[in-house]
Amino acid sequence: MTSDIQKRAVWQYGTPLYLYDLEQFRLKINKLRKHLFPQSGLFFSMKANPLPKFCDIAYRGRCGVEIASAGELSLSLSAGVKPEDIIFTGPGKTERELEQAIEAGIFIVNAESIQEIRKIQKIARKKERVVPIALRINPHERKGSGKVQMSGIASQFGIEEEDLTEPLFEEILSMPNISLCGIHVYMGTSILKAEEICENTEYVIQLGLRLANTYSFELTYLNAGGGFGIPYFPKERELDMKELDSGMKQLGNTYKSQLTGTRVYFESGRYLLAECGVFLIRVLYRKKSKGNCYLVCDGGANFHAASAFLGRFVRGNFPMYVLGKSGEEQEFYVTGPSCTPTDLIGQKVRLPKNTKEGDIIVIEKSGAYGLTYSPYGFLSHSLPMEIGYRGEEGFEILR
């Protein structure tokens, strides 16, 4: 994404502004797909950025869509995604949401508790449907280095591995309107080690095969989650795609004979989208406080909570720079306009010393978990526009 494109976008649409490279998103889908498990399926995790345009591009790139609400179901369908290419995940699905998903005829519900499965059976019986489900499982062991752990810890997600007992499967398999197709396991997010992703995938394969053999159900669906990471901070390295490719091919060869009739699926949102977008904000005021230099901007945590690390366990700075400026640097604290000290989106960030009011700060890797992840209702500021572009084709308003 060139500075010229960014300058033209700011001139045309103002700030704060989200700007997305739509072609890069398409290329990232192709890149990830070709390095995954042989003949696997890939779902775009809509929660990362639920703009219909991204659903459209992902679907044209042969991705299904993973949703986590009825709102996302509606958006994905309006973007042209067929119901049979949609999966529904999440620990708090309401009865109304399940009714809508079942009525639409989606591919799979990733069920997170026996109580949820009983609700699905009740709805499916009323509608005279047979609903395909997968069991989301919380493994008993904590595994890997994901920045947000999703396995082996106390969690609202999934059925505990130690609770996968004969009475549980007897109840599920006796339900006439439920078709148990497989399992779903999500180990963690932002994983940058290819070897770890392959190990997680093998764990899910082995668990699925063991459960299917023990409790006699046909295993057609194995969802190994995702967690494909991108580097945000200086010492982090990109996910080694060659190593991922090699590990996935080895798994394919090892389990080929055991997975006849079974398809392995993955999900991704952050890896596909984060590096395709930037968040552009304007410096409103430059001021000093107790020896620190502050840049107060027109957009911050209210529109980009992830950059302020709200709700995250590790503090850091998203990569950022001043549009069109270079030279000698100094440390700045970068904030948004909100009346709260948590609206701090950069601590001790090194930016050009001559940064001043009116300058544009570009926050990189902002394509995923940006605006819709943020508390933009706080203080009722006008929402930033979200704009996409492809090369020199011009800008497209996405929201």
Coordinates of C-alpha atoms in Angstrom, one line a residue:
M1 CA 0.0 0.0 0.0
T2 CA 1.7 3.1 -1.2
S3 CA 1.8 6.5 0.6
D4 CA 0.3 8.1 -2.5
I5 CA -2.8 5.9 -2.2
Q6 CA -3.1 6.7 1.5
K7 CA -2.7 10.4 0.8
R8 CA -5.4 10.3 -1.8
A9 CA -7.8 8.4 0.5
V10 CA -7.3 10.9 3.3
W11 CA -7.8 13.8 0.9
Q12 CA -11.0 12.3 -0.4
Y13 CA -12.5 10.8 2.7
G14 CA -10.9 12.5 5.7
T15 CA -9.9 10.9 9.0
P16 CA -10.2 8.7 11.0
L17 CA -10.3 6.2 8.2
Y18 CA -9.9 2.5 7.6
L19 CA -8.3 1.7 4.2
Y20 CA -8.1 -1.9 2.8
D21 CA -6.1 -3.5 0.0
L22 CA -8.7 -5.9 -1.5
E23 CA -6.2 -7.5 -3.9
Q24 CA -3.9 -8.3 -1.0
F25 CA -6.7 -10.0 0.8
R26 CA -7.4 -12.2 -2.2
L27 CA -3.7 -13.1 -2.5
K28 CA -3.4 -14.0 1.2
I29 CA -6.3 -16.4 0.8
N30 CA -4.5 -18.1 -2.1
K31 CA -1.2 -18.2 -0.2
L32 CA -2.6 -19.8 2.9
R33 CA -4.8 -22.3 1.0
K34 CA -1.9 -23.8 -1.0
H35 CA 0.1 -24.6 2.1
L36 CA -2.6 -26.3 4.1
F37 CA -3.5 -30.0 4.6
P38 CA -4.1 -31.7 1.2
Q39 CA -7.7 -31.1 -0.1
S40 CA -8.6 -29.3 3.1
G41 CA -11.3 -26.7 3.4
L42 CA -10.8 -23.1 4.5
F43 CA -13.3 -20.9 6.3
F44 CA -13.1 -17.1 6.6
S45 CA -13.7 -16.1 10.2
M46 CA -16.1 -13.3 9.8
K47 CA -15.6 -12.0 13.3
A48 CA -12.3 -10.6 12.2
N49 CA -14.0 -8.0 10.0
P50 CA -17.7 -8.6 9.0
L51 CA -17.9 -6.3 6.0
P52 CA -19.9 -8.1 3.2
K53 CA -17.2 -7.3 0.7
F54 CA -14.7 -9.5 2.5
C55 CA -17.3 -12.4 2.6
D56 CA -17.7 -11.9 -1.2
I57 CA -13.9 -12.0 -1.9
A58 CA -13.4 -14.9 0.4
Y59 CA -16.3 -16.9 -1.1
R60 CA -15.0 -16.2 -4.6
G61 CA -11.7 -17.5 -3.4
R62 CA -13.3 -20.9 -2.5
C63 CA -13.6 -20.1 1.3
G64 CA -16.6 -20.9 3.4
V65 CA -17.6 -18.5 6.1
E66 CA -17.5 -19.1 9.8
I67 CA -20.1 -17.1 11.7
A68 CA -20.7 -16.5 15.4
S69 CA -24.1 -14.7 15.4
A70 CA -27.4 -14.4 13.5
G71 CA -26.2 -11.0 12.4
E72 CA -23.2 -12.5 10.7
L73 CA -25.4 -15.2 9.2
S74 CA -27.6 -12.5 7.7
L75 CA -24.6 -10.5 6.4
S76 CA -22.9 -13.6 4.9
L77 CA -26.1 -14.6 3.1
S78 CA -26.6 -11.1 1.8
A79 CA -23.1 -11.3 0.4
G80 CA -24.1 -14.3 -1.7
V81 CA -22.6 -17.0 0.5
K82 CA -24.6 -20.2 0.2
P83 CA -25.9 -21.7 3.4
E84 CA -24.1 -25.0 2.8
D85 CA -20.8 -23.1 3.0
I86 CA -21.5 -21.6 6.4
I87 CA -20.5 -23.0 9.8
F88 CA -21.8 -21.5 13.2
T89 CA -19.5 -21.3 16.2
G90 CA -19.8 -19.7 19.6
P91 CA -20.6 -20.6 23.2
G92 CA -23.7 -18.5 23.6
K93 CA -26.0 -19.2 20.7
T94 CA -29.6 -18.3 21.5
E95 CA -32.5 -20.4 20.6
R96 CA -33.6 -17.8 18.0
E97 CA -30.1 -17.8 16.4
L98 CA -30.2 -21.6 16.2
E99 CA -33.6 -21.5 14.6
Q100 CA -32.4 -19.1 12.0
A101 CA -29.3 -21.2 11.2
I102 CA -31.3 -24.4 11.0
E103 CA -34.0 -22.8 8.9
A104 CA -31.3 -21.5 6.5
G105 CA -29.8 -25.0 6.2
I106 CA -26.2 -24.2 7.1
F107 CA -23.4 -26.7 6.7
I108 CA -22.5 -27.4 10.3
V109 CA -23.2 -26.1 13.8
N110 CA -20.1 -26.4 16.0
A111 CA -22.0 -27.3 19.2
E112 CA -20.3 -26.2 22.5
S113 CA -22.3 -28.0 25.2
I114 CA -24.8 -30.8 25.6
Q115 CA -27.4 -28.2 26.6
E116 CA -26.9 -26.6 23.2
I117 CA -27.3 -29.9 21.4
R118 CA -30.5 -30.6 23.2
K119 CA -31.8 -27.2 22.0
I120 CA -30.8 -28.1 18.5
Q121 CA -32.6 -31.4 18.7
K122 CA -35.8 -29.7 20.0
I123 CA -35.7 -27.1 17.2
A124 CA -34.9 -29.7 14.5
R125 CA -37.7 -32.0 15.6
K126 CA -40.2 -29.1 15.4
K127 CA -38.9 -28.2 11.9
E128 CA -38.6 -31.8 10.8
R129 CA -35.0 -31.4 9.9
V130 CA -31.8 -33.4 10.6
V131 CA -29.1 -31.0 11.7
P132 CA -25.4 -31.8 11.2
I133 CA -23.3 -30.9 14.2
A134 CA -19.7 -31.1 15.3
L135 CA -18.6 -31.2 19.0
R136 CA -16.4 -28.3 19.9
I137 CA -13.9 -29.8 22.4
N138 CA -11.7 -28.1 25.1
P139 CA -8.6 -30.4 25.3
H140 CA -7.5 -31.4 28.8
E141 CA -4.0 -30.2 28.2
R142 CA -2.8 -26.7 27.5
K143 CA -0.9 -26.8 24.2
G144 CA 1.3 -24.3 22.3
S145 CA 2.3 -20.7 22.4
G146 CA -0.7 -18.9 21.1
K147 CA -1.0 -15.4 22.5
V148 CA -4.6 -16.1 23.5
Q149 CA -4.9 -19.7 24.8
M150 CA -8.1 -21.5 23.8
S151 CA -7.3 -25.0 25.1
G152 CA -6.4 -26.7 28.3
I153 CA -7.7 -23.8 30.4
A154 CA -11.0 -23.0 32.2
S155 CA -13.2 -21.6 29.5
Q156 CA -16.7 -21.0 28.3
F157 CA -15.7 -22.7 25.0
G158 CA -16.5 -26.3 24.1
I159 CA -17.1 -29.6 25.9
E160 CA -14.3 -30.7 28.3
E161 CA -12.3 -33.5 26.8
E162 CA -12.6 -35.5 30.1
D163 CA -16.4 -35.2 29.7
L164 CA -16.4 -37.1 26.4
T165 CA -17.9 -40.2 27.9
E166 CA -20.1 -43.1 26.7
P167 CA -23.3 -41.7 28.2
L168 CA -22.7 -38.4 26.4
F169 CA -22.3 -40.1 23.0
E170 CA -25.2 -42.4 23.7
E171 CA -27.4 -39.4 24.3
I172 CA -26.2 -37.6 21.2
L173 CA -26.3 -40.5 18.9
S174 CA -29.9 -41.4 20.0
M175 CA -31.2 -38.0 19.0
P176 CA -33.2 -38.6 15.8
N177 CA -32.8 -35.1 14.5
I178 CA -29.0 -34.8 15.1
S179 CA -26.3 -36.0 12.8
L180 CA -22.9 -36.1 14.5
C181 CA -20.3 -35.4 11.8
G182 CA -17.1 -34.7 13.6
I183 CA -15.2 -32.4 16.0
H184 CA -14.0 -28.8 16.2
V185 CA -10.9 -27.8 18.3
Y186 CA -9.4 -24.4 18.5
M187 CA -6.0 -24.3 20.3
G188 CA -5.2 -20.6 20.3
T189 CA -4.6 -17.5 18.3
S190 CA -1.6 -15.7 16.7
I191 CA 0.6 -18.7 16.4
L192 CA 3.8 -18.0 14.5
K193 CA 5.4 -21.5 14.7
A194 CA 4.5 -23.7 11.8
E195 CA 5.6 -26.8 13.6
E196 CA 3.1 -26.0 16.4
I197 CA 0.2 -25.5 14.0
C198 CA 1.0 -28.9 12.5
E199 CA 1.2 -30.5 15.9
N200 CA -2.2 -29.0 16.8
T201 CA -3.6 -30.4 13.6
E202 CA -2.3 -33.8 14.2
Y203 CA -3.8 -33.7 17.7
V204 CA -7.2 -32.9 16.3
I205 CA -6.9 -35.7 13.7
Q206 CA -6.0 -38.3 16.3
L207 CA -8.7 -37.1 18.7
G208 CA -11.3 -37.3 16.0
L209 CA -10.3 -40.7 14.8
R210 CA -10.2 -42.1 18.4
L211 CA -13.7 -40.8 19.2
A212 CA -15.2 -42.0 15.9
N213 CA -13.7 -45.5 16.4
T214 CA -14.7 -45.7 20.1
Y215 CA -18.3 -44.4 19.8
S216 CA -19.1 -45.6 16.2
F217 CA -20.0 -42.5 14.3
E218 CA -19.0 -41.5 10.8
L219 CA -16.2 -38.9 10.8
T220 CA -16.7 -36.6 7.8
Y221 CA -15.7 -33.3 9.4
L222 CA -12.5 -32.4 11.3
N223 CA -12.1 -28.7 12.1
A224 CA -8.6 -28.0 13.4
G225 CA -9.3 -24.3 13.9
G226 CA -6.6 -22.0 12.9
G227 CA -4.6 -19.5 14.9
F228 CA -2.3 -18.6 12.0
G229 CA -0.4 -15.6 13.3
I230 CA 1.2 -12.5 11.9
P231 CA 4.1 -10.6 13.4
Y232 CA 3.1 -7.3 15.1
F233 CA 6.2 -6.6 17.1
P234 CA 9.9 -6.1 16.1
K235 CA 11.3 -9.4 17.4
E236 CA 8.5 -11.6 15.9
R237 CA 9.1 -13.5 12.7
E238 CA 6.6 -14.3 10.0
L239 CA 5.0 -17.7 9.9
D240 CA 7.2 -20.0 7.8
M241 CA 4.9 -21.1 5.0
K242 CA 7.4 -23.5 3.5
E243 CA 7.7 -25.3 6.9
L244 CA 3.9 -25.2 7.2
D245 CA 3.6 -26.7 3.7
S246 CA 6.1 -29.5 4.5
G247 CA 4.4 -30.4 7.8
M248 CA 0.9 -30.4 6.3
K249 CA 2.0 -32.7 3.4
Q250 CA 3.6 -35.0 5.9
L251 CA 0.4 -35.2 7.9
G252 CA -1.5 -35.8 4.7
N253 CA 0.7 -38.8 3.8
T254 CA 0.6 -40.2 7.4
Y255 CA -3.2 -40.1 7.8
K256 CA -4.4 -40.5 4.2
S257 CA -5.7 -44.0 4.6
Q258 CA -7.4 -43.3 7.9
L259 CA -9.2 -40.2 6.6
T260 CA -11.0 -41.7 3.7
G261 CA -14.3 -39.9 3.6
T262 CA -13.1 -37.2 6.1
R263 CA -12.3 -33.7 5.2
V264 CA -10.0 -31.5 7.4
Y265 CA -11.0 -27.8 7.7
F266 CA -9.2 -24.7 8.9
E267 CA -10.4 -21.2 9.9
S268 CA -8.6 -17.8 9.5
G269 CA -9.4 -14.2 10.0
R270 CA -6.4 -12.4 11.4
Y271 CA -3.8 -14.0 9.0
L272 CA -6.0 -13.3 5.9
L273 CA -7.0 -9.7 6.8
A274 CA -4.8 -7.9 9.3
E275 CA -2.0 -7.0 6.9
C276 CA -4.4 -5.8 4.3
G277 CA -5.6 -2.8 6.2
V278 CA -4.4 0.4 7.8
F279 CA -6.0 2.9 10.2
L280 CA -5.4 6.5 9.4
I281 CA -5.7 9.2 12.1
R282 CA -4.9 12.9 12.2
V283 CA -2.9 14.6 15.0
L284 CA -5.1 17.2 16.7
Y285 CA -2.8 18.3 19.4
R286 CA 0.8 17.9 20.4
K287 CA 1.4 18.5 24.1
K288 CA 3.8 17.7 27.0
S289 CA 2.9 16.2 30.3
K290 CA 5.4 15.4 33.1
G291 CA 8.2 15.1 30.6
N292 CA 6.3 12.9 28.1
C293 CA 5.3 14.1 24.6
Y294 CA 1.7 13.3 23.6
L295 CA 0.1 13.2 20.2
V296 CA -3.7 13.5 20.6
C297 CA -5.5 12.2 17.5
D298 CA -9.0 12.1 16.1
G299 CA -9.2 8.3 16.4
G300 CA -8.1 5.9 19.0
A301 CA -9.2 3.0 21.1
N302 CA -12.9 3.9 20.4
F303 CA -12.4 2.9 16.8
H304 CA -9.4 0.5 17.1
A305 CA -9.5 -1.2 20.5
A306 CA -6.9 -3.8 19.5
S307 CA -4.2 -1.1 19.1
A308 CA -4.8 0.0 22.7
F309 CA -4.8 -3.7 23.7
L310 CA -8.1 -3.4 25.4
G311 CA -9.0 -6.9 26.6
R312 CA -5.6 -8.3 25.7
F313 CA -3.1 -9.9 28.0
V314 CA 0.1 -8.5 26.5
R315 CA 0.8 -4.8 26.0
G316 CA 2.7 -3.6 22.9
N317 CA 2.5 -1.1 20.1
F318 CA 1.1 -1.8 16.6
P319 CA 3.6 -0.7 14.0
M320 CA 2.9 2.9 13.0
Y321 CA 4.5 5.8 11.1
V322 CA 3.8 9.4 10.1
L323 CA 2.6 9.7 6.5
G324 CA 5.2 11.4 4.3
K325 CA 7.7 12.2 7.2
S326 CA 11.1 10.7 8.2
G327 CA 14.3 11.9 9.9
E328 CA 15.4 12.2 13.5
E329 CA 13.0 10.5 15.9
Q330 CA 11.8 10.8 19.4
E331 CA 9.4 8.9 21.7
F332 CA 5.8 9.8 21.7
Y333 CA 2.6 8.7 23.5
V334 CA -0.2 8.4 20.9
T335 CA -3.7 8.7 22.1
G336 CA -7.2 9.0 20.7
P337 CA -9.8 11.7 21.6
S338 CA -11.8 9.8 24.2
C339 CA -12.2 11.0 27.8
T340 CA -10.5 8.0 29.4
P341 CA -6.8 7.2 30.1
T342 CA -7.2 3.8 28.4
D343 CA -7.4 5.5 25.0
L344 CA -3.6 5.1 24.6
I345 CA -2.8 3.4 21.3
G346 CA 1.0 3.9 21.4
Q347 CA 3.5 4.1 24.3
K348 CA 7.0 5.4 23.7
V349 CA 6.5 5.0 20.0
R350 CA 9.5 6.4 17.9
L351 CA 8.2 8.8 15.3
P352 CA 9.8 11.8 13.5
K353 CA 10.8 14.5 16.0
N354 CA 9.0 17.1 13.8
T355 CA 5.6 15.4 13.9
K356 CA 3.0 18.2 14.4
E357 CA -0.7 19.0 14.4
G358 CA -2.3 18.0 11.1
D359 CA 0.0 15.1 10.4
I360 CA -1.4 11.7 9.5
I361 CA -0.4 8.7 11.6
V362 CA -0.7 5.3 9.8
I363 CA -1.4 2.3 12.0
E364 CA -0.4 -0.8 10.1
K365 CA -1.8 -4.4 10.4
S366 CA -5.3 -3.0 11.2
G367 CA -7.4 -5.0 8.7
A368 CA -8.6 -7.5 11.4
Y369 CA -10.3 -6.8 14.7
G370 CA -10.6 -3.1 14.0
L371 CA -13.7 -1.1 14.0
T372 CA -16.3 -3.8 14.9
Y373 CA -14.0 -5.1 17.7
S374 CA -14.1 -1.6 19.3
P375 CA -16.3 0.3 21.8
Y376 CA -17.3 2.9 19.2
G377 CA -20.5 3.7 21.0
F378 CA -18.5 5.4 23.7
L379 CA -18.9 9.3 23.5
S380 CA -20.9 8.9 20.2
H381 CA -18.2 10.1 17.8
S382 CA -19.1 9.8 14.1
L383 CA -17.8 6.4 12.8
P384 CA -14.8 6.3 10.5
M385 CA -15.4 5.3 6.9
E386 CA -14.1 2.0 5.6
I387 CA -12.7 2.1 2.1
G388 CA -11.3 -0.5 -0.2
Y389 CA -9.2 -0.4 -3.3
R390 CA -7.6 -2.6 -6.0
G391 CA -4.5 -1.2 -7.6
E392 CA -5.4 1.9 -9.6
E393 CA -9.1 1.1 -10.0
G394 CA -10.1 3.8 -7.5
F395 CA -11.8 3.6 -4.1
E396 CA -14.8 1.7 -3.0
I397 CA -16.9 2.5 0.0
L398 CA -17.3 -0.7 2.1
R399 CA -19.3 0.8 5.0

